[in-house]
Structures are given as structure tokens and as C-alpha cells.
Amino acid sequence: MNRIYLDYAATTPLCEEAFVAMKPYFSSAFGNADSVHSFGREGEKGLLAARDAIADLVGAQSDEIYFTSGGTEADNFALKGAAAASDKRHMVISGIEHPAVRAAAGQLRNFGFEVTEVAPDREGFVSPDSVREAIREDTLLVSVMWANNVFGTLQDIPALVSAAHDGGALFHTDAVQAAGALEVTADCGADMISFSAHKMYGPKGVGALYVRRGTRLFPLIAGGEQERGLRGGTSNVAGAVGFAAAFGRAVKNREEETGRLRLLRDAFYSAVKACDGFRPVGASDFSRRHPGNLCLRVEGVTAEQLIVALDMRGVAVSAGSACSARQSEPDGALMALGMTRQEARECVRISFGKDTSPSDVEEAAAAFADAVNRLSRKR
Ligand code: PLP
């Protein structure tokens, strides 16, 4: 059976460029980047070059890039690192954040921090005015994601940055889904930006936090002096090198790839539009959502039923964040749009990527329509 992967928002396959760049660091250039001998220097050289390349791609200085184990750690580092370095005791996050931000904020609550959650509108947009209203004198940080991982809605980051800064707060954005597919640079004004390599055809287990110079952070992982003393642990040189290669490739191809993904996404949408009782979730203006994201709710059919039915037809889609995919609870971001638990359970995410072809879209859309029709008839 031909298998069609339409879950690029969960993870992406490693691109050839990253694979080739990483290989030497698993064999001849295996040295610990902190060792003083020539083996170590080789590792250090790879790490420095990767940091410089990523800094260049995001319009930052090299010393503003901190490597992490991925997007989850970058989010935790931003929220908890900032909280531990400040006397301020209040934070604002949006209601549609990834579990990495929500759970980090939840832990801070347990340590006496107050967290205000700002509700989005029904399409997932977070208004700068609602952020302004939530900010208090003791607000340390505002965190709003760039592109939502379930329904793809894109935020007006510069406007949200202004709202935070006008209120004297720092601004963090989780750009894990956006980076690579869209232009994400320090020019947006954010003080911290989270990245993850495996969403842009890089390796799993590596990411970065951009930290604007002058932003105070406490080290989340205590240990050695790696990452300028802010993140202990032997450096993942191969991961960083693969991340830089994948990021470079993504930025180089971005414009062309974004246009191609939009066409594929729109073609899928047009092909399944006639399905009974179904509606798009997230931004109705498709130019204001991630180019590779489609999220649909099929009334009366649970995402779980549809995912299994599609899997049996060789098509891989998902219900929401892979981090919560095995839980019976629907993704919190969907309920933040004002859906009931049952409605949120009926949402599937279809995400397109570099290996998706027009014929994949045609085949997957036919499988989708067939599965929906059969499942609807069973109701
Ligand atoms: N933030 C967002 C928006 C994501 O989509 C993900 C991954 O699903 C993460 C954070 C976590 O990134 P990682 O898997 O690198 O820990």
C-alpha cells in the first residue's frame, strides 16, 4: 500500500543536506567540543559554525543563540529561566500555547507565580489589546506563539511585542512551527524565540532559544559552562550542525516551498469541501495560517475514528499536538477557540511538507472523503 504522510507538523524527515553535514560528527569528528585537544577543537569548530549560521539566518548575534534539546526545552528555558532571574511574579500566556509553554507556566504557578491566560478569538487570533489589558506592573513576560501547531493561525508578532514592551514586559514567542516555513527573525522585536530542528527537516533532539542581548536568564540545566554557562551538558555537535544545515536549506527554498505548500493545501481543501458537516478550524483567511496546515472538524466523527480509518487507507494525519496525541483529552488549544470537548474531539490536522506531491494530495483527499462518508453513515 502506498503510504502518504500528512503529519509534517508533528515531525519531518531529515533532509539530505543535514544528514551529510552531520555524518562526520558521528565518526571522525566525534570529539567533545569542550576538550582542549585537536579532537575537541574539531567539535568546537563545528558547533561555532552552526551557531554562527543559525544566528545569521535569524538576524541575530552568535552569542544570542543558545542550543537546547529542542523546542520544549527552549520554551521551558524562556519561561522558567526568565522567572528565576527576576523579582517580578506575573506572566501572560495565550490560551492556545503548545503544552511546552502551558506546562512550564503551570509549574511556575506551583511556585507562586501568577499566570494570566489570554483567550484568542474563535479563529485563534490573540489581540494585542487583550495582552495590554492583561499586563500588570509586576508582569515579567508575555508568551504568544508565532504559528499554532494544531490549526495554523499566525499571530501579528510585532504588534504583540509592542503590547508587551509598552507594558514593561519581555516578549517570548514559540516559533517552532513557523521557523523554516516563514520568515522568523529577531527583527520582529521579540526578546526570546524558540526553535526546533525536527520541524524543518533537521534532526530530532536539538533546538535553540534566541535570547536578545541584555535579557536576564537563570540556567535551567545546571552543569558545565556550556552555552556560556546557561545550559550545562556536553554539546550535541552533530545535532547543531544538522540543525544549521536544515535551517539554511529551508530558508533558501522558503519562498518557492511556501507557494507550493499553499497550492497543495488549497487543492486538498477544495477536494474535500463537499464532505458532509465539515468546517475548517483556525484562520478562515488562509493567507493568515501556516502554509502547510489544514485543520478540519467533521461533525459527528471523532478525530480518533478518522485517523484510524485514514491510517487503514495508508494516510497519516493527526488530531493535534503529537505531545498530547496519546491522551484522550482533546488539545487545549482547540477548546480555547470556544469549542466544547466533543467538538474539539472532532478536529483533525492535515499538514503538508516537502515530499508531498499533487498526486498524494489527490489520493489522500479521496481517502478522506471516503472515510468521512462511511463514518458519517454509521452515525
Ligand atoms: N512548540 C510547538 C509549537 C510545537 O509544535 C512543538 C512540537 O510539537 C514544540 C514546541 C516542541 O518541540 P520539540 O518536539 O522540539 O520539543
mmCIF file of C-alpha atoms and ligand atoms in Angstrom:
data_model
loop_
_atom_site.group_PDB
_atom_site.id
_atom_site.type_symbol
_atom_site.label_atom_id
_atom_site.label_comp_id
_atom_site.label_asym_id
_atom_site.label_seq_id
_atom_site.Cartn_x
_atom_site.Cartn_y
_atom_site.Cartn_z
ATOM 1 C CA MET A 1 0.000 0.000 0.000
ATOM 2 C CA ASN A 2 1.251 3.484 -0.879
ATOM 3 C CA ARG A 3 1.726 5.371 2.379
ATOM 4 C CA ILE A 4 1.097 9.111 2.418
ATOM 5 C CA TYR A 5 2.486 11.176 5.278
ATOM 6 C CA LEU A 6 0.427 14.284 6.013
ATOM 7 C CA ASP A 7 1.663 14.962 9.535
ATOM 8 C CA TYR A 8 4.597 17.311 8.909
ATOM 9 C CA ALA A 9 3.515 19.467 11.843
ATOM 10 C CA ALA A 10 4.352 16.527 14.141
ATOM 11 C CA THR A 11 7.778 15.975 12.659
ATOM 12 C CA THR A 12 9.620 15.987 9.340
ATOM 13 C CA PRO A 13 12.095 13.574 7.756
ATOM 14 C CA LEU A 14 15.761 14.550 7.884
ATOM 15 C CA CYS A 15 16.858 16.333 4.700
ATOM 16 C CA GLU A 16 19.889 15.137 2.777
ATOM 17 C CA GLU A 17 21.784 18.371 3.483
ATOM 18 C CA ALA A 18 21.504 17.844 7.248
ATOM 19 C CA PHE A 19 22.365 14.145 7.013
ATOM 20 C CA VAL A 20 25.531 14.813 5.008
ATOM 21 C CA ALA A 21 26.611 17.686 7.265
ATOM 22 C CA MET A 22 26.107 15.623 10.432
ATOM 23 C CA LYS A 23 27.847 12.416 9.360
ATOM 24 C CA PRO A 24 31.473 13.373 10.180
ATOM 25 C CA TYR A 25 30.426 14.344 13.713
ATOM 26 C CA PHE A 26 29.304 10.786 14.395
ATOM 27 C CA SER A 27 32.627 9.337 13.228
ATOM 28 C CA SER A 28 35.968 11.097 12.693
ATOM 29 C CA ALA A 29 34.954 14.427 14.279
ATOM 30 C CA PHE A 30 33.407 12.895 17.404
ATOM 31 C CA GLY A 31 35.404 14.991 19.903
ATOM 32 C CA ASN A 32 33.846 16.709 22.902
ATOM 33 C CA ALA A 33 33.598 20.370 21.921
ATOM 34 C CA ASP A 34 34.954 21.338 25.336
ATOM 35 C CA SER A 35 38.127 19.243 25.130
ATOM 36 C CA VAL A 36 41.313 21.185 24.517
ATOM 37 C CA HIS A 37 42.981 18.683 22.145
ATOM 38 C CA SER A 38 42.590 18.608 18.373
ATOM 39 C CA PHE A 39 39.582 16.232 18.535
ATOM 40 C CA GLY A 40 37.797 18.672 20.809
ATOM 41 C CA ARG A 41 38.744 21.627 18.660
ATOM 42 C CA GLU A 42 37.175 19.911 15.663
ATOM 43 C CA GLY A 43 33.903 19.564 17.562
ATOM 44 C CA GLU A 44 34.112 23.116 18.815
ATOM 45 C CA LYS A 45 34.664 24.372 15.277
ATOM 46 C CA GLY A 46 31.514 22.564 14.085
ATOM 47 C CA LEU A 47 29.495 23.960 16.970
ATOM 48 C CA LEU A 48 30.711 27.532 16.439
ATOM 49 C CA ALA A 49 29.994 27.362 12.714
ATOM 50 C CA ALA A 50 26.469 26.030 13.393
ATOM 51 C CA ARG A 51 25.802 28.799 15.915
ATOM 52 C CA ASP A 52 27.086 31.458 13.501
ATOM 53 C CA ALA A 53 24.970 30.078 10.653
ATOM 54 C CA ILE A 54 21.784 29.994 12.743
ATOM 55 C CA ALA A 55 22.464 33.477 14.105
ATOM 56 C CA ASP A 56 22.828 34.708 10.537
ATOM 57 C CA LEU A 57 19.570 33.051 9.477
ATOM 58 C CA VAL A 58 17.608 34.694 12.282
ATOM 59 C CA GLY A 59 19.363 38.067 12.062
ATOM 60 C CA ALA A 60 20.948 37.692 15.479
ATOM 61 C CA GLN A 61 24.430 37.776 17.003
ATOM 62 C CA SER A 62 26.051 34.395 17.638
ATOM 63 C CA ASP A 63 26.065 34.962 21.404
ATOM 64 C CA GLU A 64 22.274 35.364 21.310
ATOM 65 C CA ILE A 65 21.766 31.723 20.218
ATOM 66 C CA TYR A 66 21.568 29.032 22.917
ATOM 67 C CA PHE A 67 21.351 25.424 21.777
ATOM 68 C CA THR A 68 18.815 23.267 23.592
ATOM 69 C CA SER A 69 17.433 19.732 23.285
ATOM 70 C CA GLY A 70 14.520 21.061 21.207
ATOM 71 C CA GLY A 71 11.511 23.315 21.262
ATOM 72 C CA THR A 72 10.196 22.035 24.585
ATOM 73 C CA GLU A 73 13.401 22.878 26.385
ATOM 74 C CA ALA A 74 13.658 26.243 24.633
ATOM 75 C CA ASP A 75 10.145 27.139 25.850
ATOM 76 C CA ASN A 76 10.904 25.946 29.382
ATOM 77 C CA PHE A 77 14.199 27.835 29.366
ATOM 78 C CA ALA A 78 12.482 31.056 28.260
ATOM 79 C CA LEU A 79 9.686 30.956 30.840
ATOM 80 C CA LYS A 80 11.423 29.409 33.833
ATOM 81 C CA GLY A 81 14.827 30.920 33.098
ATOM 82 C CA ALA A 82 13.328 34.417 32.968
ATOM 83 C CA ALA A 83 11.169 33.784 36.042
ATOM 84 C CA ALA A 84 14.113 32.610 38.150
ATOM 85 C CA ALA A 85 16.187 35.644 37.151
ATOM 86 C CA SER A 86 13.595 38.244 38.102
ATOM 87 C CA ASP A 87 11.651 39.505 41.121
ATOM 88 C CA LYS A 88 8.517 40.032 39.049
ATOM 89 C CA ARG A 89 5.866 37.416 39.718
ATOM 90 C CA HIS A 90 3.331 37.592 36.889
ATOM 91 C CA MET A 91 3.287 36.228 33.360
ATOM 92 C CA VAL A 92 0.866 36.357 30.433
ATOM 93 C CA ILE A 93 0.456 33.473 28.002
ATOM 94 C CA SER A 94 -2.158 32.861 25.335
ATOM 95 C CA GLY A 95 -4.790 30.159 25.623
ATOM 96 C CA ILE A 96 -3.534 28.371 22.514
ATOM 97 C CA GLU A 97 0.064 27.686 23.519
ATOM 98 C CA HIS A 98 1.790 24.356 22.946
ATOM 99 C CA PRO A 99 1.906 22.094 26.024
ATOM 100 C CA ALA A 100 5.594 23.049 26.430
ATOM 101 C CA VAL A 101 4.620 26.623 27.304
ATOM 102 C CA ARG A 102 1.398 25.731 29.113
ATOM 103 C CA ALA A 103 3.047 23.134 31.323
ATOM 104 C CA ALA A 104 6.061 25.334 32.054
ATOM 105 C CA ALA A 105 3.671 28.128 33.091
ATOM 106 C CA GLY A 106 1.720 25.573 35.157
ATOM 107 C CA GLN A 107 4.871 24.605 37.062
ATOM 108 C CA LEU A 108 5.625 28.264 37.712
ATOM 109 C CA ARG A 109 2.123 28.614 39.161
ATOM 110 C CA ASN A 110 3.041 25.892 41.640
ATOM 111 C CA PHE A 111 5.974 28.033 42.702
ATOM 112 C CA GLY A 112 3.736 31.019 43.449
ATOM 113 C CA PHE A 113 3.850 32.691 40.080
ATOM 114 C CA GLU A 114 0.625 34.179 38.755
ATOM 115 C CA VAL A 115 -0.168 33.390 35.144
ATOM 116 C CA THR A 116 -2.917 35.112 33.156
ATOM 117 C CA GLU A 117 -4.150 33.240 30.123
ATOM 118 C CA VAL A 118 -5.386 35.459 27.320
ATOM 119 C CA ALA A 119 -8.209 33.981 25.250
ATOM 120 C CA PRO A 120 -7.938 34.076 21.453
ATOM 121 C CA ASP A 121 -10.895 34.798 19.168
ATOM 122 C CA ARG A 122 -12.722 31.903 17.502
ATOM 123 C CA GLU A 123 -10.145 31.733 14.694
ATOM 124 C CA GLY A 124 -7.221 31.638 17.108
ATOM 125 C CA PHE A 125 -6.024 35.234 16.859
ATOM 126 C CA VAL A 126 -4.680 36.803 20.036
ATOM 127 C CA SER A 127 -5.397 40.508 20.102
ATOM 128 C CA PRO A 128 -2.666 42.898 21.223
ATOM 129 C CA ASP A 129 -5.346 44.799 23.166
ATOM 130 C CA SER A 130 -6.184 41.759 25.257
ATOM 131 C CA VAL A 131 -2.471 41.401 26.032
ATOM 132 C CA ARG A 132 -2.309 45.074 27.036
ATOM 133 C CA GLU A 133 -5.271 44.553 29.373
ATOM 134 C CA ALA A 134 -3.660 41.518 31.000
ATOM 135 C CA ILE A 135 -0.336 43.216 31.706
ATOM 136 C CA ARG A 136 0.253 44.445 35.270
ATOM 137 C CA GLU A 137 3.072 46.315 36.940
ATOM 138 C CA ASP A 138 4.677 43.055 38.007
ATOM 139 C CA THR A 139 4.347 41.308 34.629
ATOM 140 C CA LEU A 140 7.674 39.848 33.669
ATOM 141 C CA LEU A 141 6.902 38.187 30.369
ATOM 142 C CA VAL A 142 4.301 37.721 27.651
ATOM 143 C CA SER A 143 4.470 34.499 25.620
ATOM 144 C CA VAL A 144 2.428 34.055 22.440
ATOM 145 C CA MET A 145 3.277 31.505 19.764
ATOM 146 C CA TRP A 146 4.001 32.527 16.165
ATOM 147 C CA ALA A 147 2.068 29.772 14.363
ATOM 148 C CA ASN A 148 -0.300 27.442 16.151
ATOM 149 C CA ASN A 149 0.671 23.780 15.841
ATOM 150 C CA VAL A 150 -2.896 22.451 15.589
ATOM 151 C CA PHE A 151 -4.827 24.932 13.455
ATOM 152 C CA GLY A 152 -2.003 27.025 11.982
ATOM 153 C CA THR A 153 -3.249 30.528 12.835
ATOM 154 C CA LEU A 154 -0.437 33.099 12.559
ATOM 155 C CA GLN A 155 -0.154 35.941 15.039
ATOM 156 C CA ASP A 156 0.810 39.536 14.406
ATOM 157 C CA ILE A 157 4.023 39.189 16.390
ATOM 158 C CA PRO A 158 5.357 42.779 16.051
ATOM 159 C CA ALA A 159 2.024 44.150 17.363
ATOM 160 C CA LEU A 160 2.106 41.715 20.305
ATOM 161 C CA VAL A 161 5.744 42.639 21.002
ATOM 162 C CA SER A 162 4.731 46.320 21.175
ATOM 163 C CA ALA A 163 1.903 45.493 23.570
ATOM 164 C CA ALA A 164 4.339 43.646 25.863
ATOM 165 C CA HIS A 165 7.085 46.250 25.678
ATOM 166 C CA ASP A 166 4.710 49.169 26.198
ATOM 167 C CA GLY A 167 3.658 47.461 29.425
ATOM 168 C CA GLY A 168 7.265 46.940 30.516
ATOM 169 C CA ALA A 169 7.254 43.166 29.930
ATOM 170 C CA LEU A 170 9.553 40.905 27.948
ATOM 171 C CA PHE A 171 8.148 39.054 24.948
ATOM 172 C CA HIS A 172 8.762 35.403 24.063
ATOM 173 C CA THR A 173 7.409 33.599 21.030
ATOM 174 C CA ASP A 174 7.401 29.890 20.311
ATOM 175 C CA ALA A 175 8.258 29.874 16.599
ATOM 176 C CA VAL A 176 8.766 26.109 16.411
ATOM 177 C CA GLN A 177 6.113 25.644 13.710
ATOM 178 C CA ALA A 178 6.751 28.919 11.899
ATOM 179 C CA ALA A 179 10.543 28.909 11.531
ATOM 180 C CA GLY A 180 11.746 27.461 8.264
ATOM 181 C CA ALA A 181 8.333 27.774 6.618
ATOM 182 C CA LEU A 182 8.016 31.514 7.263
ATOM 183 C CA GLU A 183 10.416 34.354 7.845
ATOM 184 C CA VAL A 184 11.235 34.376 11.548
ATOM 185 C CA THR A 185 13.933 36.829 12.575
ATOM 186 C CA ALA A 186 14.957 38.880 15.569
ATOM 187 C CA ASP A 187 13.663 41.907 13.667
ATOM 188 C CA CYS A 188 10.183 41.056 14.966
ATOM 189 C CA GLY A 189 11.359 42.595 18.237
ATOM 190 C CA ALA A 190 10.840 39.549 20.486
ATOM 191 C CA ASP A 191 13.273 39.140 23.366
ATOM 192 C CA MET A 192 13.256 35.357 23.088
ATOM 193 C CA ILE A 193 12.319 32.985 20.249
ATOM 194 C CA SER A 194 12.087 29.166 20.453
ATOM 195 C CA PHE A 195 13.190 26.944 17.572
ATOM 196 C CA SER A 196 13.207 23.196 16.940
ATOM 197 C CA ALA A 197 15.225 21.448 14.220
ATOM 198 C CA HIS A 198 12.932 18.480 13.597
ATOM 199 C CA LYS A 199 10.067 20.638 12.317
ATOM 200 C CA MET A 200 12.259 21.909 9.468
ATOM 201 C CA TYR A 201 13.852 18.673 8.207
ATOM 202 C CA GLY A 202 16.622 18.726 10.807
ATOM 203 C CA PRO A 203 17.370 16.093 13.469
ATOM 204 C CA LYS A 204 15.197 15.423 16.496
ATOM 205 C CA GLY A 205 16.509 16.386 19.919
ATOM 206 C CA VAL A 206 18.024 19.759 19.100
ATOM 207 C CA GLY A 207 16.666 23.284 19.031
ATOM 208 C CA ALA A 208 17.606 26.749 20.129
ATOM 209 C CA LEU A 209 16.468 29.725 22.088
ATOM 210 C CA TYR A 210 17.273 33.146 20.694
ATOM 211 C CA VAL A 211 17.876 35.489 23.623
ATOM 212 C CA ARG A 212 18.240 39.185 22.892
ATOM 213 C CA ARG A 213 21.383 40.633 24.465
ATOM 214 C CA GLY A 214 20.658 42.057 27.891
ATOM 215 C CA THR A 215 17.777 39.638 28.668
ATOM 216 C CA ARG A 216 18.444 38.007 32.023
ATOM 217 C CA LEU A 217 18.008 34.226 32.256
ATOM 218 C CA PHE A 218 18.819 31.749 35.002
ATOM 219 C CA PRO A 219 20.319 28.438 33.813
ATOM 220 C CA LEU A 220 17.613 25.801 33.626
ATOM 221 C CA ILE A 221 20.094 22.940 33.434
ATOM 222 C CA ALA A 222 22.930 23.366 35.874
ATOM 223 C CA GLY A 223 26.198 21.732 34.996
ATOM 224 C CA GLY A 224 29.261 22.696 32.998
ATOM 225 C CA GLU A 225 29.949 26.013 31.384
ATOM 226 C CA GLN A 226 28.467 25.059 28.006
ATOM 227 C CA GLU A 227 26.267 27.602 26.236
ATOM 228 C CA ARG A 228 28.046 30.413 28.065
ATOM 229 C CA GLY A 229 27.124 28.948 31.437
ATOM 230 C CA LEU A 230 23.383 28.951 30.798
ATOM 231 C CA ARG A 231 22.855 25.337 29.711
ATOM 232 C CA GLY A 232 25.089 22.636 31.082
ATOM 233 C CA GLY A 233 25.680 19.332 29.284
ATOM 234 C CA THR A 234 28.042 18.051 26.613
ATOM 235 C CA SER A 235 27.229 19.832 23.383
ATOM 236 C CA ASN A 236 25.232 17.983 20.742
ATOM 237 C CA VAL A 237 27.589 18.980 17.944
ATOM 238 C CA ALA A 238 26.125 16.718 15.250
ATOM 239 C CA GLY A 239 22.629 17.915 16.154
ATOM 240 C CA ALA A 240 23.599 21.580 15.999
ATOM 241 C CA VAL A 241 25.376 21.081 12.666
ATOM 242 C CA GLY A 242 22.355 19.244 11.221
ATOM 243 C CA PHE A 243 20.032 21.933 12.557
ATOM 244 C CA ALA A 244 22.072 24.680 10.865
ATOM 245 C CA ALA A 245 22.152 22.784 7.563
ATOM 246 C CA ALA A 246 18.413 22.123 7.621
ATOM 247 C CA PHE A 247 17.611 25.706 8.590
ATOM 248 C CA GLY A 248 19.825 27.008 5.763
ATOM 249 C CA ARG A 249 18.099 24.742 3.265
ATOM 250 C CA ALA A 250 14.653 25.779 4.486
ATOM 251 C CA VAL A 251 15.416 29.483 4.229
ATOM 252 C CA LYS A 252 16.929 29.062 0.769
ATOM 253 C CA ASN A 253 13.823 27.263 -0.548
ATOM 254 C CA ARG A 254 11.298 29.125 1.554
ATOM 255 C CA GLU A 255 9.538 31.269 -0.958
ATOM 256 C CA GLU A 256 9.107 28.546 -3.548
ATOM 257 C CA GLU A 257 8.169 25.931 -0.950
ATOM 258 C CA THR A 258 5.635 28.181 0.777
ATOM 259 C CA GLY A 259 3.832 28.779 -2.527
ATOM 260 C CA ARG A 260 3.881 25.068 -3.337
ATOM 261 C CA LEU A 261 2.516 24.093 0.086
ATOM 262 C CA ARG A 262 -0.293 26.634 -0.160
ATOM 263 C CA LEU A 263 -1.358 25.171 -3.504
ATOM 264 C CA LEU A 264 -1.310 21.607 -2.147
ATOM 265 C CA ARG A 265 -3.214 22.591 0.980
ATOM 266 C CA ASP A 266 -5.808 24.507 -1.028
ATOM 267 C CA ALA A 267 -6.161 21.618 -3.502
ATOM 268 C CA PHE A 268 -6.855 19.199 -0.646
ATOM 269 C CA TYR A 269 -9.353 21.592 0.864
ATOM 270 C CA SER A 270 -11.194 22.064 -2.455
ATOM 271 C CA ALA A 271 -11.335 18.313 -2.991
ATOM 272 C CA VAL A 272 -12.902 17.516 0.394
ATOM 273 C CA LYS A 273 -15.060 20.642 0.762
ATOM 274 C CA ALA A 274 -18.174 18.798 -0.308
ATOM 275 C CA CYS A 275 -17.967 16.358 2.647
ATOM 276 C CA ASP A 276 -20.973 16.444 4.866
ATOM 277 C CA GLY A 277 -20.972 18.549 8.044
ATOM 278 C CA PHE A 278 -17.437 19.697 7.964
ATOM 279 C CA ARG A 279 -15.796 23.056 8.661
ATOM 280 C CA PRO A 280 -12.283 24.485 8.708
ATOM 281 C CA VAL A 281 -10.785 25.309 12.094
ATOM 282 C CA GLY A 282 -8.476 28.296 12.663
ATOM 283 C CA ALA A 283 -7.988 31.317 10.413
ATOM 284 C CA SER A 284 -10.633 31.429 7.677
ATOM 285 C CA ASP A 285 -8.345 33.715 5.684
ATOM 286 C CA PHE A 286 -5.901 31.022 4.585
ATOM 287 C CA SER A 287 -3.141 33.566 3.981
ATOM 288 C CA ARG A 288 -3.098 34.060 7.767
ATOM 289 C CA ARG A 289 -2.340 30.438 8.605
ATOM 290 C CA HIS A 290 0.742 28.269 8.267
ATOM 291 C CA PRO A 291 1.105 27.421 4.549
ATOM 292 C CA GLY A 292 1.214 23.677 5.200
ATOM 293 C CA ASN A 293 -1.597 23.488 7.755
ATOM 294 C CA LEU A 294 -5.199 22.470 7.371
ATOM 295 C CA CYS A 295 -7.411 21.671 10.340
ATOM 296 C CA LEU A 296 -10.933 20.378 9.829
ATOM 297 C CA ARG A 297 -13.793 19.477 12.099
ATOM 298 C CA VAL A 298 -16.172 16.797 10.887
ATOM 299 C CA GLU A 299 -19.373 16.924 12.910
ATOM 300 C CA GLY A 300 -20.279 13.621 14.493
ATOM 301 C CA VAL A 301 -16.998 11.897 13.578
ATOM 302 C CA THR A 302 -14.212 11.853 16.146
ATOM 303 C CA ALA A 303 -10.656 12.567 15.081
ATOM 304 C CA GLU A 304 -9.707 9.206 16.555
ATOM 305 C CA GLN A 305 -12.135 7.374 14.236
ATOM 306 C CA LEU A 306 -10.973 9.349 11.237
ATOM 307 C CA ILE A 307 -7.255 8.931 11.999
ATOM 308 C CA VAL A 308 -7.681 5.150 12.270
ATOM 309 C CA ALA A 309 -9.816 4.978 9.107
ATOM 310 C CA LEU A 310 -7.249 7.021 7.192
ATOM 311 C CA ASP A 311 -4.354 5.031 8.586
ATOM 312 C CA MET A 312 -6.025 1.900 7.225
ATOM 313 C CA ARG A 313 -6.023 3.641 3.839
ATOM 314 C CA GLY A 314 -2.311 4.487 4.205
ATOM 315 C CA VAL A 315 -2.800 8.167 5.040
ATOM 316 C CA ALA A 316 -1.187 9.606 8.198
ATOM 317 C CA VAL A 317 -2.856 12.635 9.809
ATOM 318 C CA SER A 318 -3.317 13.599 13.451
ATOM 319 C CA ALA A 319 -5.598 15.208 15.973
ATOM 320 C CA GLY A 320 -3.319 17.850 17.382
ATOM 321 C CA SER A 321 -0.037 18.174 19.148
ATOM 322 C CA ALA A 322 1.874 14.875 18.977
ATOM 323 C CA CYS A 323 2.749 15.538 22.614
ATOM 324 C CA SER A 324 -0.897 15.053 23.569
ATOM 325 C CA ALA A 325 -1.898 12.653 20.767
ATOM 326 C CA ARG A 326 -1.989 9.657 23.079
ATOM 327 C CA GLN A 327 -4.163 11.331 25.653
ATOM 328 C CA SER A 328 -7.910 11.010 25.468
ATOM 329 C CA GLU A 329 -8.313 14.714 26.222
ATOM 330 C CA PRO A 330 -8.546 16.933 23.144
ATOM 331 C CA ASP A 331 -5.861 19.549 22.587
ATOM 332 C CA GLY A 332 -6.389 22.505 24.939
ATOM 333 C CA ALA A 333 -5.711 24.949 22.103
ATOM 334 C CA LEU A 334 -8.869 23.762 20.330
ATOM 335 C CA MET A 335 -11.010 24.295 23.392
ATOM 336 C CA ALA A 336 -9.524 27.763 23.741
ATOM 337 C CA LEU A 337 -11.281 28.563 20.430
ATOM 338 C CA GLY A 338 -14.568 28.151 22.276
ATOM 339 C CA MET A 339 -15.292 24.558 21.263
ATOM 340 C CA THR A 340 -16.856 22.051 23.576
ATOM 341 C CA ARG A 341 -14.819 18.977 24.464
ATOM 342 C CA GLN A 342 -16.856 16.943 21.971
ATOM 343 C CA GLU A 343 -16.347 19.486 19.166
ATOM 344 C CA ALA A 344 -12.626 19.611 19.866
ATOM 345 C CA ARG A 345 -12.518 15.800 19.640
ATOM 346 C CA GLU A 346 -13.817 16.087 16.080
ATOM 347 C CA CYS A 347 -10.842 18.069 14.742
ATOM 348 C CA VAL A 348 -8.147 16.575 12.544
ATOM 349 C CA ARG A 349 -4.932 18.219 11.443
ATOM 350 C CA ILE A 350 -3.631 17.591 7.947
ATOM 351 C CA SER A 351 -0.153 19.020 7.368
ATOM 352 C CA PHE A 352 1.771 19.074 4.117
ATOM 353 C CA GLY A 353 5.524 19.122 3.529
ATOM 354 C CA LYS A 354 8.443 18.830 1.176
ATOM 355 C CA ASP A 355 7.757 15.305 -0.068
ATOM 356 C CA THR A 356 4.020 15.817 -0.600
ATOM 357 C CA SER A 357 3.132 15.606 -4.291
ATOM 358 C CA PRO A 358 -0.055 16.702 -6.084
ATOM 359 C CA SER A 359 -0.948 13.034 -6.634
ATOM 360 C CA ASP A 360 -0.523 12.361 -2.879
ATOM 361 C CA VAL A 361 -2.986 15.158 -2.231
ATOM 362 C CA GLU A 362 -5.456 13.766 -4.741
ATOM 363 C CA GLU A 363 -5.208 10.261 -3.300
ATOM 364 C CA ALA A 364 -5.365 11.420 0.317
ATOM 365 C CA ALA A 365 -8.347 13.701 -0.348
ATOM 366 C CA ALA A 366 -10.232 10.807 -1.959
ATOM 367 C CA ALA A 367 -9.424 8.595 1.043
ATOM 368 C CA PHE A 368 -10.540 11.383 3.390
ATOM 369 C CA ALA A 369 -13.875 11.885 1.599
ATOM 370 C CA ASP A 370 -14.490 8.128 1.525
ATOM 371 C CA ALA A 371 -13.653 7.693 5.226
ATOM 372 C CA VAL A 372 -15.814 10.660 6.240
ATOM 373 C CA ASN A 373 -18.780 9.413 4.189
ATOM 374 C CA ARG A 374 -18.576 5.927 5.658
ATOM 375 C CA LEU A 375 -18.134 7.140 9.225
ATOM 376 C CA SER A 376 -20.956 9.693 8.845
ATOM 377 C CA ARG A 377 -23.321 6.982 7.577
ATOM 378 C CA LYS A 378 -22.591 4.935 10.708
ATOM 379 C CA ARG A 379 -23.773 7.737 12.959
HETATM 380 N N1 PLP B 1 6.216 24.185 20.284
HETATM 381 C C1 PLP B 1 5.458 23.889 19.226
HETATM 382 C C2 PLP B 1 4.563 24.928 18.645
HETATM 383 C C3 PLP B 1 5.494 22.606 18.671
HETATM 384 O O1 PLP B 1 4.707 22.302 17.639
HETATM 385 C C4 PLP B 1 6.363 21.648 19.260
HETATM 386 C C5 PLP B 1 6.392 20.261 18.766
HETATM 387 O O2 PLP B 1 5.390 19.636 18.591
HETATM 388 C C6 PLP B 1 7.150 22.025 20.351
HETATM 389 C C7 PLP B 1 7.043 23.309 20.834
HETATM 390 C C8 PLP B 1 8.087 21.073 20.993
HETATM 391 O O3 PLP B 1 9.263 20.935 20.236
HETATM 392 P P1 PLP B 1 10.205 19.671 20.436
HETATM 393 O O4 PLP B 1 9.479 18.498 19.856
HETATM 394 O O5 PLP B 1 11.452 20.017 19.670
HETATM 395 O O6 PLP B 1 10.467 19.550 21.879
#
